[in-house]
Short mmCIF file of N, CA and C in Angstrom, two decimals:
data_model
loop_
_atom_site.label_atom_id
_atom_site.label_comp_id
_atom_site.label_asym_id
_atom_site.label_seq_id
_atom_site.Cartn_x
_atom_site.Cartn_y
_atom_site.Cartn_z
N MET H 264 21.95 5.13 -12.46
CA MET H 264 21.03 6.20 -12.15
C MET H 264 19.65 5.84 -12.70
N LEU H 265 18.66 6.01 -11.91
CA LEU H 265 17.29 5.69 -12.32
C LEU H 265 16.67 6.92 -12.96
N THR H 266 16.31 6.81 -14.24
CA THR H 266 15.76 7.96 -14.95
C THR H 266 14.24 7.98 -14.87
N ARG H 267 13.72 9.14 -15.13
CA ARG H 267 12.27 9.32 -15.11
C ARG H 267 11.61 8.49 -16.20
N TYR H 268 12.27 8.35 -17.35
CA TYR H 268 11.71 7.56 -18.45
C TYR H 268 11.50 6.10 -18.03
N ARG H 269 12.50 5.53 -17.38
CA ARG H 269 12.37 4.14 -16.93
C ARG H 269 11.23 3.99 -15.93
N MET H 270 11.08 4.95 -15.06
CA MET H 270 9.99 4.87 -14.08
C MET H 270 8.63 5.04 -14.74
N GLU H 271 8.54 5.90 -15.75
CA GLU H 271 7.28 6.05 -16.48
C GLU H 271 6.88 4.72 -17.13
N MET H 272 7.85 4.06 -17.75
CA MET H 272 7.57 2.78 -18.41
C MET H 272 7.24 1.69 -17.39
N ALA H 273 7.95 1.68 -16.27
CA ALA H 273 7.66 0.69 -15.23
C ALA H 273 6.27 0.92 -14.64
N THR H 274 5.92 2.18 -14.43
CA THR H 274 4.59 2.50 -13.91
C THR H 274 3.52 2.06 -14.90
N ALA H 275 3.73 2.34 -16.17
CA ALA H 275 2.77 1.92 -17.19
C ALA H 275 2.60 0.41 -17.19
N ALA H 276 3.70 -0.32 -17.05
CA ALA H 276 3.62 -1.79 -17.05
C ALA H 276 2.86 -2.31 -15.83
N VAL H 277 3.13 -1.75 -14.66
CA VAL H 277 2.45 -2.20 -13.44
C VAL H 277 0.96 -1.86 -13.51
N VAL H 278 0.63 -0.66 -13.95
CA VAL H 278 -0.78 -0.26 -14.06
C VAL H 278 -1.50 -1.15 -15.07
N PHE H 279 -0.85 -1.44 -16.19
CA PHE H 279 -1.46 -2.32 -17.19
C PHE H 279 -1.71 -3.71 -16.61
N LEU H 280 -0.75 -4.22 -15.87
CA LEU H 280 -0.89 -5.54 -15.24
C LEU H 280 -2.06 -5.55 -14.26
N LEU H 281 -2.20 -4.50 -13.46
CA LEU H 281 -3.33 -4.43 -12.52
C LEU H 281 -4.66 -4.40 -13.26
N GLY H 282 -4.73 -3.64 -14.35
CA GLY H 282 -5.94 -3.62 -15.15
C GLY H 282 -6.25 -4.98 -15.76
N ALA H 283 -5.21 -5.67 -16.23
CA ALA H 283 -5.39 -7.00 -16.81
C ALA H 283 -5.87 -8.00 -15.76
N ILE H 284 -5.37 -7.87 -14.55
CA ILE H 284 -5.83 -8.74 -13.46
C ILE H 284 -7.31 -8.49 -13.19
N ALA H 285 -7.72 -7.23 -13.18
CA ALA H 285 -9.14 -6.90 -12.96
C ALA H 285 -10.01 -7.47 -14.08
N VAL H 286 -9.56 -7.32 -15.32
CA VAL H 286 -10.33 -7.84 -16.46
C VAL H 286 -10.42 -9.36 -16.39
N THR H 287 -9.31 -10.02 -16.11
CA THR H 287 -9.30 -11.48 -16.02
C THR H 287 -10.23 -11.97 -14.91
N GLY H 288 -10.18 -11.31 -13.77
CA GLY H 288 -11.07 -11.69 -12.67
C GLY H 288 -12.53 -11.47 -13.02
N ALA H 289 -12.82 -10.38 -13.71
CA ALA H 289 -14.20 -10.09 -14.09
C ALA H 289 -14.71 -11.09 -15.13
N MET H 290 -13.81 -11.60 -15.96
CA MET H 290 -14.23 -12.56 -16.99
C MET H 290 -14.61 -13.91 -16.39
N GLU H 291 -14.19 -14.16 -15.15
CA GLU H 291 -14.61 -15.39 -14.48
C GLU H 291 -16.06 -15.28 -14.02
N LEU H 292 -16.57 -14.06 -13.99
CA LEU H 292 -17.97 -13.80 -13.64
C LEU H 292 -18.73 -13.46 -14.92
N ASP H 293 -20.00 -13.27 -14.78
CA ASP H 293 -20.76 -12.75 -15.91
C ASP H 293 -20.53 -11.24 -15.94
N TYR H 294 -20.06 -10.74 -17.07
CA TYR H 294 -19.72 -9.32 -17.12
C TYR H 294 -20.56 -8.54 -18.13
N GLY H 295 -21.69 -9.08 -18.45
CA GLY H 295 -22.59 -8.41 -19.37
C GLY H 295 -23.71 -7.68 -18.65
N TRP H 296 -24.75 -7.41 -19.41
CA TRP H 296 -25.92 -6.73 -18.88
C TRP H 296 -27.09 -7.70 -18.97
N ALA H 297 -27.74 -7.95 -17.85
CA ALA H 297 -28.88 -8.87 -17.82
C ALA H 297 -30.17 -8.05 -17.81
N GLU H 298 -31.29 -8.76 -17.83
CA GLU H 298 -32.58 -8.06 -17.80
C GLU H 298 -32.75 -7.24 -16.54
N ASP H 299 -32.16 -7.71 -15.45
CA ASP H 299 -32.31 -6.99 -14.18
C ASP H 299 -31.15 -6.05 -13.88
N GLY H 300 -30.29 -5.79 -14.86
CA GLY H 300 -29.21 -4.83 -14.67
C GLY H 300 -27.84 -5.45 -14.88
N PRO H 301 -26.82 -4.73 -14.43
CA PRO H 301 -25.46 -5.22 -14.66
C PRO H 301 -25.17 -6.48 -13.85
N GLN H 302 -24.41 -7.37 -14.46
CA GLN H 302 -24.03 -8.60 -13.77
C GLN H 302 -22.78 -8.33 -12.92
N ALA H 303 -22.38 -9.33 -12.15
CA ALA H 303 -21.34 -9.14 -11.13
C ALA H 303 -20.02 -8.61 -11.68
N GLY H 304 -19.64 -9.01 -12.87
CA GLY H 304 -18.36 -8.58 -13.41
C GLY H 304 -18.42 -7.36 -14.31
N TYR H 305 -19.61 -6.77 -14.46
CA TYR H 305 -19.80 -5.66 -15.39
C TYR H 305 -18.87 -4.49 -15.11
N PHE H 306 -18.95 -3.95 -13.90
CA PHE H 306 -18.13 -2.78 -13.57
C PHE H 306 -16.65 -3.13 -13.44
N PRO H 307 -16.26 -4.22 -12.77
CA PRO H 307 -14.83 -4.53 -12.71
C PRO H 307 -14.20 -4.72 -14.10
N PHE H 308 -14.95 -5.33 -15.02
CA PHE H 308 -14.44 -5.54 -16.37
C PHE H 308 -14.16 -4.20 -17.05
N ARG H 309 -15.11 -3.30 -16.99
CA ARG H 309 -14.95 -2.01 -17.64
C ARG H 309 -13.90 -1.15 -16.96
N ILE H 310 -13.86 -1.16 -15.64
CA ILE H 310 -12.84 -0.41 -14.92
C ILE H 310 -11.45 -0.95 -15.28
N GLY H 311 -11.32 -2.26 -15.37
CA GLY H 311 -10.05 -2.86 -15.77
C GLY H 311 -9.62 -2.40 -17.15
N LEU H 312 -10.57 -2.33 -18.09
CA LEU H 312 -10.25 -1.84 -19.44
C LEU H 312 -9.81 -0.37 -19.40
N ILE H 313 -10.48 0.43 -18.59
CA ILE H 313 -10.11 1.85 -18.46
C ILE H 313 -8.71 1.97 -17.88
N VAL H 314 -8.40 1.17 -16.87
CA VAL H 314 -7.07 1.19 -16.26
C VAL H 314 -6.02 0.78 -17.28
N MET H 315 -6.31 -0.24 -18.08
CA MET H 315 -5.37 -0.67 -19.10
C MET H 315 -5.16 0.42 -20.16
N ALA H 316 -6.23 1.11 -20.54
CA ALA H 316 -6.11 2.20 -21.50
C ALA H 316 -5.27 3.35 -20.91
N ALA H 317 -5.46 3.62 -19.62
CA ALA H 317 -4.65 4.66 -18.97
C ALA H 317 -3.17 4.27 -18.97
N ALA H 318 -2.89 3.00 -18.78
CA ALA H 318 -1.50 2.53 -18.80
C ALA H 318 -0.88 2.72 -20.18
N VAL H 319 -1.65 2.42 -21.21
CA VAL H 319 -1.15 2.63 -22.57
C VAL H 319 -0.89 4.12 -22.80
N ALA H 320 -1.78 4.98 -22.30
CA ALA H 320 -1.59 6.42 -22.44
C ALA H 320 -0.32 6.88 -21.72
N ILE H 321 -0.06 6.34 -20.54
CA ILE H 321 1.17 6.67 -19.80
C ILE H 321 2.39 6.27 -20.62
N ALA H 322 2.35 5.07 -21.19
CA ALA H 322 3.49 4.58 -21.97
C ALA H 322 3.71 5.40 -23.23
N VAL H 323 2.63 5.73 -23.93
CA VAL H 323 2.75 6.52 -25.17
C VAL H 323 3.28 7.91 -24.86
N GLN H 324 2.74 8.54 -23.82
CA GLN H 324 3.21 9.87 -23.44
C GLN H 324 4.69 9.83 -23.04
N GLY H 325 5.07 8.82 -22.29
CA GLY H 325 6.47 8.68 -21.91
C GLY H 325 7.37 8.45 -23.11
N TRP H 326 6.90 7.65 -24.07
CA TRP H 326 7.69 7.37 -25.25
C TRP H 326 7.91 8.64 -26.08
N TYR H 327 6.85 9.45 -26.23
CA TYR H 327 6.99 10.69 -26.99
C TYR H 327 7.93 11.68 -26.30
N ASN H 328 7.98 11.65 -24.98
CA ASN H 328 8.84 12.57 -24.22
C ASN H 328 10.12 11.88 -23.74
N ARG H 329 10.50 10.79 -24.36
CA ARG H 329 11.61 9.98 -23.84
C ARG H 329 12.94 10.72 -23.80
N THR H 330 13.19 11.62 -24.73
CA THR H 330 14.47 12.34 -24.73
C THR H 330 14.61 13.18 -23.47
N ALA H 331 13.59 13.95 -23.16
CA ALA H 331 13.64 14.79 -21.95
C ALA H 331 13.58 13.94 -20.69
N LEU H 332 12.77 12.90 -20.70
CA LEU H 332 12.62 12.07 -19.51
C LEU H 332 13.87 11.24 -19.22
N THR H 333 14.64 10.91 -20.25
CA THR H 333 15.87 10.15 -20.05
C THR H 333 16.93 11.00 -19.37
N ARG H 334 16.91 12.30 -19.61
CA ARG H 334 17.88 13.20 -18.97
C ARG H 334 17.52 13.50 -17.52
N GLU H 335 16.26 13.31 -17.16
CA GLU H 335 15.80 13.66 -15.81
C GLU H 335 16.02 12.49 -14.85
N VAL H 336 16.71 12.76 -13.76
CA VAL H 336 16.98 11.73 -12.75
C VAL H 336 15.73 11.58 -11.89
N PHE H 337 15.28 10.36 -11.74
CA PHE H 337 14.08 10.11 -10.92
C PHE H 337 14.42 10.12 -9.44
N VAL H 338 15.47 9.40 -9.09
CA VAL H 338 15.88 9.35 -7.69
C VAL H 338 17.40 9.23 -7.63
N ASP H 339 18.00 10.00 -6.73
CA ASP H 339 19.44 9.89 -6.55
C ASP H 339 19.74 8.89 -5.44
N ARG H 340 21.00 8.72 -5.12
CA ARG H 340 21.40 7.71 -4.14
C ARG H 340 20.82 8.01 -2.75
N ALA H 341 20.86 9.26 -2.32
CA ALA H 341 20.34 9.62 -0.99
C ALA H 341 18.83 9.41 -0.93
N GLY H 342 18.13 9.83 -1.96
CA GLY H 342 16.68 9.62 -2.00
C GLY H 342 16.32 8.15 -2.04
N GLY H 343 17.10 7.39 -2.78
CA GLY H 343 16.88 5.94 -2.85
C GLY H 343 17.04 5.28 -1.50
N ARG H 344 18.04 5.75 -0.73
CA ARG H 344 18.23 5.20 0.62
C ARG H 344 17.03 5.50 1.51
N ARG H 345 16.49 6.71 1.41
CA ARG H 345 15.31 7.06 2.22
C ARG H 345 14.12 6.19 1.85
N VAL H 346 13.91 5.99 0.57
CA VAL H 346 12.80 5.14 0.12
C VAL H 346 13.01 3.70 0.57
N LEU H 347 14.24 3.21 0.47
CA LEU H 347 14.55 1.85 0.89
C LEU H 347 14.33 1.68 2.39
N ARG H 348 14.75 2.68 3.18
CA ARG H 348 14.53 2.62 4.63
C ARG H 348 13.04 2.55 4.94
N PHE H 349 12.26 3.36 4.24
CA PHE H 349 10.81 3.36 4.45
C PHE H 349 10.21 2.01 4.05
N GLY H 350 10.61 1.50 2.89
CA GLY H 350 10.09 0.22 2.42
C GLY H 350 10.45 -0.93 3.34
N LEU H 351 11.69 -0.95 3.83
CA LEU H 351 12.10 -2.01 4.75
C LEU H 351 11.36 -1.92 6.07
N SER H 352 11.06 -0.69 6.51
CA SER H 352 10.30 -0.56 7.76
C SER H 352 8.86 -1.06 7.59
N ILE H 353 8.28 -0.86 6.43
CA ILE H 353 6.94 -1.41 6.16
C ILE H 353 6.99 -2.93 6.13
N LEU H 354 8.03 -3.49 5.53
CA LEU H 354 8.21 -4.94 5.52
C LEU H 354 8.36 -5.47 6.95
N ALA H 355 9.11 -4.76 7.78
CA ALA H 355 9.25 -5.16 9.18
C ALA H 355 7.91 -5.11 9.90
N LEU H 356 7.08 -4.11 9.58
CA LEU H 356 5.74 -4.01 10.17
C LEU H 356 4.92 -5.25 9.83
N VAL H 357 4.98 -5.69 8.59
CA VAL H 357 4.23 -6.88 8.18
C VAL H 357 4.73 -8.12 8.92
N VAL H 358 6.04 -8.29 8.98
CA VAL H 358 6.60 -9.46 9.66
C VAL H 358 6.26 -9.44 11.15
N LEU H 359 6.39 -8.27 11.78
CA LEU H 359 6.04 -8.17 13.20
C LEU H 359 4.55 -8.41 13.43
N SER H 360 3.71 -7.95 12.50
CA SER H 360 2.27 -8.17 12.63
C SER H 360 1.94 -9.65 12.63
N LEU H 361 2.64 -10.40 11.80
CA LEU H 361 2.38 -11.84 11.71
C LEU H 361 2.91 -12.60 12.92
N THR H 362 3.96 -12.09 13.55
CA THR H 362 4.56 -12.81 14.68
C THR H 362 4.09 -12.29 16.03
N LEU H 363 3.98 -10.98 16.18
CA LEU H 363 3.62 -10.40 17.48
C LEU H 363 2.20 -9.86 17.54
N GLY H 364 1.52 -9.81 16.42
CA GLY H 364 0.17 -9.26 16.40
C GLY H 364 0.18 -7.82 15.90
N MET H 365 -0.97 -7.38 15.45
CA MET H 365 -1.09 -6.07 14.81
C MET H 365 -0.82 -4.91 15.77
N TYR H 366 -1.32 -5.02 16.98
CA TYR H 366 -1.22 -3.89 17.91
C TYR H 366 0.22 -3.65 18.36
N VAL H 367 0.94 -4.70 18.71
CA VAL H 367 2.34 -4.55 19.12
C VAL H 367 3.17 -4.06 17.95
N ALA H 368 2.94 -4.60 16.78
CA ALA H 368 3.68 -4.18 15.59
C ALA H 368 3.41 -2.72 15.27
N MET H 369 2.15 -2.31 15.40
CA MET H 369 1.78 -0.93 15.12
C MET H 369 2.49 0.03 16.08
N ALA H 370 2.47 -0.30 17.36
CA ALA H 370 3.13 0.55 18.35
C ALA H 370 4.64 0.61 18.10
N ALA H 371 5.25 -0.53 17.80
CA ALA H 371 6.69 -0.56 17.55
C ALA H 371 7.04 0.24 16.30
N TYR H 372 6.25 0.08 15.25
CA TYR H 372 6.50 0.80 14.00
C TYR H 372 6.41 2.31 14.22
N LEU H 373 5.33 2.74 14.87
CA LEU H 373 5.17 4.17 15.11
C LEU H 373 6.30 4.72 15.97
N PHE H 374 6.70 3.96 16.99
CA PHE H 374 7.80 4.41 17.85
C PHE H 374 9.08 4.60 17.04
N VAL H 375 9.44 3.60 16.26
CA VAL H 375 10.68 3.68 15.48
C VAL H 375 10.61 4.82 14.47
N MET H 376 9.49 4.95 13.79
CA MET H 376 9.37 6.00 12.78
C MET H 376 9.42 7.39 13.41
N MET H 377 8.76 7.55 14.55
CA MET H 377 8.77 8.86 15.19
C MET H 377 10.14 9.19 15.79
N ARG H 378 10.75 8.24 16.45
CA ARG H 378 12.00 8.52 17.16
C ARG H 378 13.19 8.62 16.21
N TRP H 379 13.37 7.64 15.35
CA TRP H 379 14.58 7.63 14.54
C TRP H 379 14.41 8.25 13.17
N GLN H 380 13.26 8.15 12.58
CA GLN H 380 13.05 8.80 11.29
C GLN H 380 12.65 10.26 11.49
N GLY H 381 11.68 10.49 12.39
CA GLY H 381 11.17 11.84 12.59
C GLY H 381 11.93 12.65 13.61
N ARG H 382 12.76 12.00 14.41
CA ARG H 382 13.55 12.66 15.45
C ARG H 382 12.70 13.43 16.45
N HIS H 383 11.56 12.85 16.82
CA HIS H 383 10.71 13.45 17.84
C HIS H 383 11.26 13.13 19.22
N SER H 384 10.73 13.81 20.22
CA SER H 384 11.19 13.58 21.59
C SER H 384 10.82 12.18 22.05
N TRP H 385 11.50 11.72 23.12
CA TRP H 385 11.20 10.41 23.68
C TRP H 385 9.75 10.37 24.16
N LEU H 386 9.30 11.44 24.80
CA LEU H 386 7.93 11.46 25.32
C LEU H 386 6.91 11.29 24.19
N ALA H 387 7.06 12.08 23.14
CA ALA H 387 6.13 11.97 22.01
C ALA H 387 6.25 10.62 21.33
N SER H 388 7.47 10.11 21.22
CA SER H 388 7.69 8.83 20.54
C SER H 388 7.13 7.64 21.31
N ILE H 389 6.92 7.81 22.59
CA ILE H 389 6.30 6.75 23.40
C ILE H 389 4.79 6.98 23.52
N ALA H 390 4.39 8.23 23.76
CA ALA H 390 2.98 8.53 24.01
C ALA H 390 2.11 8.32 22.77
N VAL H 391 2.54 8.83 21.64
CA VAL H 391 1.71 8.74 20.43
C VAL H 391 1.45 7.29 20.02
N PRO H 392 2.46 6.43 19.92
CA PRO H 392 2.17 5.04 19.56
C PRO H 392 1.25 4.33 20.56
N LEU H 393 1.45 4.58 21.85
CA LEU H 393 0.58 3.94 22.84
C LEU H 393 -0.86 4.43 22.72
N LEU H 394 -1.04 5.74 22.60
CA LEU H 394 -2.40 6.29 22.49
C LEU H 394 -3.06 5.88 21.17
N TYR H 395 -2.30 5.91 20.09
CA TYR H 395 -2.86 5.53 18.79
C TYR H 395 -3.25 4.05 18.77
N THR H 396 -2.40 3.21 19.33
CA THR H 396 -2.69 1.78 19.37
C THR H 396 -3.90 1.51 20.25
N ALA H 397 -4.00 2.19 21.38
CA ALA H 397 -5.17 2.02 22.25
C ALA H 397 -6.44 2.49 21.55
N ALA H 398 -6.36 3.61 20.85
CA ALA H 398 -7.53 4.11 20.12
C ALA H 398 -7.93 3.15 19.00
N THR H 399 -6.96 2.60 18.30
CA THR H 399 -7.24 1.63 17.24
C THR H 399 -7.90 0.39 17.82
N TRP H 400 -7.39 -0.09 18.94
CA TRP H 400 -7.99 -1.26 19.60
C TRP H 400 -9.44 -0.96 19.98
N LEU H 401 -9.68 0.22 20.55
CA LEU H 401 -11.03 0.59 20.97
C LEU H 401 -11.98 0.65 19.77
N VAL H 402 -11.55 1.29 18.71
CA VAL H 402 -12.41 1.43 17.53
C VAL H 402 -12.71 0.08 16.89
N PHE H 403 -11.68 -0.72 16.65
CA PHE H 403 -11.90 -1.98 15.94
C PHE H 403 -12.50 -3.06 16.82
N GLU H 404 -11.97 -3.26 18.00
CA GLU H 404 -12.38 -4.38 18.84
C GLU H 404 -13.70 -4.11 19.57
N ARG H 405 -13.90 -2.90 20.02
CA ARG H 405 -15.09 -2.61 20.84
C ARG H 405 -16.24 -2.01 20.03
N TRP H 406 -15.94 -1.02 19.21
CA TRP H 406 -17.02 -0.34 18.50
C TRP H 406 -17.46 -1.11 17.26
N PHE H 407 -16.52 -1.46 16.39
CA PHE H 407 -16.87 -2.15 15.15
C PHE H 407 -16.96 -3.65 15.30
N LEU H 408 -16.44 -4.18 16.41
CA LEU H 408 -16.41 -5.62 16.67
C LEU H 408 -15.69 -6.38 15.55
N VAL H 409 -14.59 -5.77 15.09
CA VAL H 409 -13.76 -6.37 14.05
C VAL H 409 -12.40 -6.68 14.67
N PRO H 410 -12.12 -7.93 14.95
CA PRO H 410 -10.83 -8.25 15.58
C PRO H 410 -9.68 -8.16 14.57
N LEU H 411 -8.60 -7.56 15.02
CA LEU H 411 -7.38 -7.54 14.22
C LEU H 411 -6.46 -8.65 14.71
N LEU H 412 -5.45 -8.94 13.93
CA LEU H 412 -4.51 -10.01 14.23
C LEU H 412 -3.86 -9.77 15.59
N LYS H 413 -3.93 -10.78 16.45
CA LYS H 413 -3.36 -10.66 17.79
C LYS H 413 -2.19 -11.61 17.96
N GLY H 414 -1.29 -11.24 18.86
CA GLY H 414 -0.12 -12.05 19.13
C GLY H 414 -0.04 -12.41 20.60
N PRO H 415 1.12 -12.85 21.05
CA PRO H 415 1.28 -13.31 22.43
C PRO H 415 1.09 -12.22 23.48
N VAL H 416 1.39 -10.99 23.16
CA VAL H 416 1.23 -9.91 24.15
C VAL H 416 -0.24 -9.68 24.46
N GLU H 417 -1.07 -9.67 23.44
CA GLU H 417 -2.50 -9.48 23.67
C GLU H 417 -3.09 -10.64 24.46
N VAL H 418 -2.62 -11.84 24.20
CA VAL H 418 -3.07 -13.02 24.96
C VAL H 418 -2.65 -12.87 26.41
N TRP H 419 -1.40 -12.46 26.65
CA TRP H 419 -0.88 -12.26 28.00
C TRP H 419 -1.67 -11.19 28.76
N LEU H 420 -2.10 -10.12 28.03
CA LEU H 420 -2.88 -9.06 28.66
C LEU H 420 -4.36 -9.40 28.77
N GLY H 421 -4.78 -10.52 28.22
CA GLY H 421 -6.18 -10.91 28.27
C GLY H 421 -7.05 -10.18 27.27
N LEU H 422 -6.46 -9.65 26.21
CA LEU H 422 -7.22 -8.90 25.20
C LEU H 422 -7.58 -9.75 24.00
N ALA H 423 -7.12 -10.96 23.97
CA ALA H 423 -7.38 -11.83 22.81
C ALA H 423 -8.63 -12.66 23.02
#
């Protein structure tokens, strides 16, 4: 059983690691104050330190409340399955994006999530992904002129 205490400590560790990464990256730049103002690493360095301090606060608070947090279940088996299903579907979206392109993967992901996870009608499960994908293509490709990852379907349709 996954307890709330373990999740508090895991969250503190991950947040601390992210802050340390920010600090380390900022230290590769100049992170002081120059005559003309803050240098490139000034804000990332300080934000990283703040994030690390927040992580320590999470850990200390969790440690002080460890008795109560150890009794509290964070996720049960059914909830864990739902989270795992969601996480695996996101992983599938990434893999499909790399192989079939962003637009096909997006439409497939939305269809599966709406139809089988959300139990929406067939009409809604087909219409929404197609309209959303078309709108995304219009916004990124035509208006912003920012191409997203394309695959064989877009090439076949002449959109690549």
